[in-house]
JSON list of C-alpha atoms in Angstrom, two decimals:
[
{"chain": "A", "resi": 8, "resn": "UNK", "atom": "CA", "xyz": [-10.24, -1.90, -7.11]},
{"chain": "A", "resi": 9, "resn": "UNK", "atom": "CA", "xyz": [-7.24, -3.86, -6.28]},
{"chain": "A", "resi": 10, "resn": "UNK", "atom": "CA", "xyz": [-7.53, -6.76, -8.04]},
{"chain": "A", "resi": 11, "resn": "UNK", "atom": "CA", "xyz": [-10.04, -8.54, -5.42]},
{"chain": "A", "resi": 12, "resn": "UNK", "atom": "CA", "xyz": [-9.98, -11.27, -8.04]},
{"chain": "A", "resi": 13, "resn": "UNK", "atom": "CA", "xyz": [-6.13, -12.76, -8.06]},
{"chain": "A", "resi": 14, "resn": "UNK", "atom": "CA", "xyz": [-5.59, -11.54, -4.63]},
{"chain": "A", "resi": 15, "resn": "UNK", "atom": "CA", "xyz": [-8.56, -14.14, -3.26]},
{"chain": "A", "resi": 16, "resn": "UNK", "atom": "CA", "xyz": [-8.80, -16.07, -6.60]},
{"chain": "A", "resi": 17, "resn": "UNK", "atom": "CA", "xyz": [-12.61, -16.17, -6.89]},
{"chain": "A", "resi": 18, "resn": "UNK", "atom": "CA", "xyz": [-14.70, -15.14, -10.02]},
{"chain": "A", "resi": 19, "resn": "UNK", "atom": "CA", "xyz": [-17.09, -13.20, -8.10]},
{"chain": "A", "resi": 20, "resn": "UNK", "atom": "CA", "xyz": [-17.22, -11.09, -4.68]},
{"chain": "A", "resi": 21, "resn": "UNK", "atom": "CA", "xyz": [-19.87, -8.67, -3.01]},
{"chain": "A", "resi": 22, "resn": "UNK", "atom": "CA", "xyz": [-18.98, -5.38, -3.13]},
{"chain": "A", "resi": 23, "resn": "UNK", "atom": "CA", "xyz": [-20.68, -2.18, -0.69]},
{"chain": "A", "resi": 24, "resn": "UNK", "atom": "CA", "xyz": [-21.17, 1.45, -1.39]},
{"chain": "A", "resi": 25, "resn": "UNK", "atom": "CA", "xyz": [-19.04, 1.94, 1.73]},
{"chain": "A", "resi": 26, "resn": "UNK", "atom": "CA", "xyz": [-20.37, 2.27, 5.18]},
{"chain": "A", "resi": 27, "resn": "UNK", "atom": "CA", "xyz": [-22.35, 4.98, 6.66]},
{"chain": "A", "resi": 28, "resn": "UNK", "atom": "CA", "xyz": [-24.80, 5.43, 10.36]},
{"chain": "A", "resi": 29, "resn": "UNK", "atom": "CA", "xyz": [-26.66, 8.03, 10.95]},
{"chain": "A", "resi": 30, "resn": "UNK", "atom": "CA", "xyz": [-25.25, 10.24, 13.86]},
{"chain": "A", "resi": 31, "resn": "UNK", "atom": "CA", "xyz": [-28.36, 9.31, 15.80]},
{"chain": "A", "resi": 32, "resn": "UNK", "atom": "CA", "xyz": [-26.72, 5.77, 16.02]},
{"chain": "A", "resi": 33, "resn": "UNK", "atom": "CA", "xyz": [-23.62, 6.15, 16.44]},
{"chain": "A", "resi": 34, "resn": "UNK", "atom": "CA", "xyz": [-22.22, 4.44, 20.00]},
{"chain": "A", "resi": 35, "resn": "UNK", "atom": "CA", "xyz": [-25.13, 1.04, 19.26]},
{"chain": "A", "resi": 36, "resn": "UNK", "atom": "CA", "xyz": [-22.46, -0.64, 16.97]},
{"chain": "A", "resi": 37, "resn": "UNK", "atom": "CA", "xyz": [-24.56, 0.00, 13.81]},
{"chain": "A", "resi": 38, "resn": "UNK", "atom": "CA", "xyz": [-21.77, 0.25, 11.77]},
{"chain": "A", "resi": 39, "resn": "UNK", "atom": "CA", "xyz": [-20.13, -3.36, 12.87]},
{"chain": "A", "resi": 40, "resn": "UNK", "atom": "CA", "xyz": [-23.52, -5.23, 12.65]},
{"chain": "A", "resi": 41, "resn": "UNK", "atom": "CA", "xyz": [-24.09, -3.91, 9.13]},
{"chain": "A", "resi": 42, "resn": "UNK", "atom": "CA", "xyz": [-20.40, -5.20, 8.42]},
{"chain": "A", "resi": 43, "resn": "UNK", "atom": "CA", "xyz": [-21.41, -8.90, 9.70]},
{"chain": "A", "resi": 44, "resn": "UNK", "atom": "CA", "xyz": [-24.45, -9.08, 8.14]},
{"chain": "A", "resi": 45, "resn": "UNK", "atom": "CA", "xyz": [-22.13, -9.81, 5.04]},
{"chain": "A", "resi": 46, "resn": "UNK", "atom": "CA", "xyz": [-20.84, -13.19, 6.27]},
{"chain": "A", "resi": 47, "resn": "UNK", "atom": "CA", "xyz": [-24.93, -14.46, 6.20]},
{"chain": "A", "resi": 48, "resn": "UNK", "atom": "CA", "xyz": [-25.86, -13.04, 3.03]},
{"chain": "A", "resi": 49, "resn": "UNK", "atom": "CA", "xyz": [-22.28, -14.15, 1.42]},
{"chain": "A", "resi": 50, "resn": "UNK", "atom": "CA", "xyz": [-22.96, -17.42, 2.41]},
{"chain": "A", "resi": 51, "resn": "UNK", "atom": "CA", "xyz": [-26.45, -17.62, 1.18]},
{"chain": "A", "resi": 52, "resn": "UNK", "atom": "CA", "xyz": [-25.34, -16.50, -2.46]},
{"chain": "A", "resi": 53, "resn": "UNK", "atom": "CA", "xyz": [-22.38, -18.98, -2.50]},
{"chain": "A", "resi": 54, "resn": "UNK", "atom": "CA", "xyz": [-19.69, -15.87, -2.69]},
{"chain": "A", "resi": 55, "resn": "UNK", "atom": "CA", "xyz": [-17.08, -16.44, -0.53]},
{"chain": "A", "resi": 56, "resn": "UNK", "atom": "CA", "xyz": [-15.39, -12.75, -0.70]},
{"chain": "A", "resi": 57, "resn": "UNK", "atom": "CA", "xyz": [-16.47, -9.28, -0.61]},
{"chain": "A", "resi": 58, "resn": "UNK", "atom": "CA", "xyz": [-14.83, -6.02, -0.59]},
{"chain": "A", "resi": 59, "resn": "UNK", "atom": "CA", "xyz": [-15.34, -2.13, -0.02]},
{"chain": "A", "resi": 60, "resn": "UNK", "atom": "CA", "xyz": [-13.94, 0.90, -0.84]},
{"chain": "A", "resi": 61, "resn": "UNK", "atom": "CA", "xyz": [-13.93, 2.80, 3.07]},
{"chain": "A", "resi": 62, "resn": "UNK", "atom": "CA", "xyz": [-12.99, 6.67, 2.93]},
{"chain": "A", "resi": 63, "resn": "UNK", "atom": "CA", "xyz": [-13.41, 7.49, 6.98]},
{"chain": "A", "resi": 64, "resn": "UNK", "atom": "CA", "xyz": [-11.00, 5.99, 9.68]},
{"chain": "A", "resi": 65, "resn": "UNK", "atom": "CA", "xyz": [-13.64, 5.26, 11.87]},
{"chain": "A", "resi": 66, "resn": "UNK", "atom": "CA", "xyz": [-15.15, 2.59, 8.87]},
{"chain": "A", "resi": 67, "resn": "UNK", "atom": "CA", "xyz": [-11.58, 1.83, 7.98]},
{"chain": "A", "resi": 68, "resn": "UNK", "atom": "CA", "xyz": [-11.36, 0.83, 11.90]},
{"chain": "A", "resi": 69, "resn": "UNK", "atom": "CA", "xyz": [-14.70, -0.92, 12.08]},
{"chain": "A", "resi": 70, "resn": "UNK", "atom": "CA", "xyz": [-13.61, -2.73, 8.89]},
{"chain": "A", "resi": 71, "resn": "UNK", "atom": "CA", "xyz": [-10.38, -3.93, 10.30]},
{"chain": "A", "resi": 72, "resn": "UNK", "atom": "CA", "xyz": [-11.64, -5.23, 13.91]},
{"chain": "A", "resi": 73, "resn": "UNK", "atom": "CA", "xyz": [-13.79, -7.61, 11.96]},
{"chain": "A", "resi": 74, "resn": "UNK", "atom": "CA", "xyz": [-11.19, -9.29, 9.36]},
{"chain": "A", "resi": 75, "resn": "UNK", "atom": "CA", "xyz": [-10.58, -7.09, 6.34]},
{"chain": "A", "resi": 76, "resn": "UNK", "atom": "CA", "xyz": [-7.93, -6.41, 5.34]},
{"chain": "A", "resi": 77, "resn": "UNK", "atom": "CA", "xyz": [-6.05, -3.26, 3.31]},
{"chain": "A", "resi": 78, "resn": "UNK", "atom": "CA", "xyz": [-5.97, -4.29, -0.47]},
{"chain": "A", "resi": 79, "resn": "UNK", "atom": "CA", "xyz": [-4.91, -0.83, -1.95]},
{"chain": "A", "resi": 80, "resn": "UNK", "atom": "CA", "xyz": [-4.89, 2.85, -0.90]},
{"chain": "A", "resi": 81, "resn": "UNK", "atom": "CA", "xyz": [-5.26, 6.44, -2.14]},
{"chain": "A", "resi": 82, "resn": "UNK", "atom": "CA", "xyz": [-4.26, 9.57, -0.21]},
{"chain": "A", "resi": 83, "resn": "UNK", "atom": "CA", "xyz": [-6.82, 12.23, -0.75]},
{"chain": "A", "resi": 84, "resn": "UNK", "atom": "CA", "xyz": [-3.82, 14.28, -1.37]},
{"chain": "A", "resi": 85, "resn": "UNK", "atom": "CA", "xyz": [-2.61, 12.93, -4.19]},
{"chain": "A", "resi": 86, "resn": "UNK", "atom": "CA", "xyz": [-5.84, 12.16, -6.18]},
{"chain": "A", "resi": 87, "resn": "UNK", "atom": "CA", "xyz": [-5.59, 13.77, -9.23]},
{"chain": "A", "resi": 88, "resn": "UNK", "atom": "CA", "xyz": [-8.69, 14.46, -11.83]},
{"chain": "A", "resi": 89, "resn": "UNK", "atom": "CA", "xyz": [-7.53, 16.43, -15.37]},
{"chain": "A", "resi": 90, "resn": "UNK", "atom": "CA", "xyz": [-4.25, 17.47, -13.86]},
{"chain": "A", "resi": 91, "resn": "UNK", "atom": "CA", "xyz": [-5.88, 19.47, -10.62]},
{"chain": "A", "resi": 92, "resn": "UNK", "atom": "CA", "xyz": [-5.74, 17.84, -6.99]},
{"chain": "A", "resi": 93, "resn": "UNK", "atom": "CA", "xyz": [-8.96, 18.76, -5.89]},
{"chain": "A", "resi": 94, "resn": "UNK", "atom": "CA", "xyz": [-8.56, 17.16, -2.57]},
{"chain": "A", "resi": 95, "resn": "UNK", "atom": "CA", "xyz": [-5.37, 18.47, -1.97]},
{"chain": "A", "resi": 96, "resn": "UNK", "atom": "CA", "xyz": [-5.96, 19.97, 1.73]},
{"chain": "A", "resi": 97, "resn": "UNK", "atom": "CA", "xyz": [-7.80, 16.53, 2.66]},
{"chain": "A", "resi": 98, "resn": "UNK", "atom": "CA", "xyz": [-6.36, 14.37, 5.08]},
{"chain": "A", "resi": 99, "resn": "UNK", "atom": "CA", "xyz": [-6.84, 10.81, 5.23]},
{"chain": "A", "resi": 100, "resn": "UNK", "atom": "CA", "xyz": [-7.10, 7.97, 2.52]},
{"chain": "A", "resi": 101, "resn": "UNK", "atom": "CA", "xyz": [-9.83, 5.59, 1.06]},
{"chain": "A", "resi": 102, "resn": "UNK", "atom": "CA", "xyz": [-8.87, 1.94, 1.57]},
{"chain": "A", "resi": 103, "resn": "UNK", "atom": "CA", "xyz": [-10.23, -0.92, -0.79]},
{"chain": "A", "resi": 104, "resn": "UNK", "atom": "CA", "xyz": [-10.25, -3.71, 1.69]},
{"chain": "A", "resi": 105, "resn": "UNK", "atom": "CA", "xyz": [-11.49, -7.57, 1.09]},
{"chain": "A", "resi": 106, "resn": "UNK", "atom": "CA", "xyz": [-12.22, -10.56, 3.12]},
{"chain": "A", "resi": 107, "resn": "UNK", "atom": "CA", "xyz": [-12.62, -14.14, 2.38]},
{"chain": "A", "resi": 108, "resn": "UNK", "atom": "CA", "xyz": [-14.94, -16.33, 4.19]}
]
């Protein structure tokens, strides 16, 4: 996951299962607050770094206009599993991204 460890040099970070808001919300900045909430609860457990893997530009985006920053990248493309490309038609990319508190 692009080695969160040497890049920030910490022992420990808090990792997400990505980002997602119901349709319902989107437009109320759901995604962003859920985003912040990490700085609090970071603080709290004495971690001063997480990280997430983000596969959509718009959580790539929200990710970005709040500090993180690109750590490593995969095209869809070029994702290969037993020698087939299943996402070979896919556009876009999944971005591991960190920040440090």
């Amino acid at each position: 996951m692009g080695n969160v460890y040497e890049k920030y040099g910490v022992n420990k970070y808090l990792s997400g299962m990505g980002l997602a808001v119901d349709a319902d919300y989107h437009g109320f900045n759901a995604g962003q607050r859920i985003l912040e909430c990490r700085r609090p609860l970071c603080e709290r457990l004495g971690v001063q770094v997480t990280a997430t893997v983000f596969t959509a530009p718009a959580s790539q985006h929200i990710a970005s206009k709040i500090g993180f920053e690109p750590l490593a990248e995969l095209e869809y493309a070029t994702y290969e599993d037993n020698g087939k490309k299943p996402f070979a038609s896919a556009p876009g990319k999944a971005i591991v991204m960190g920040l440090k508190f």
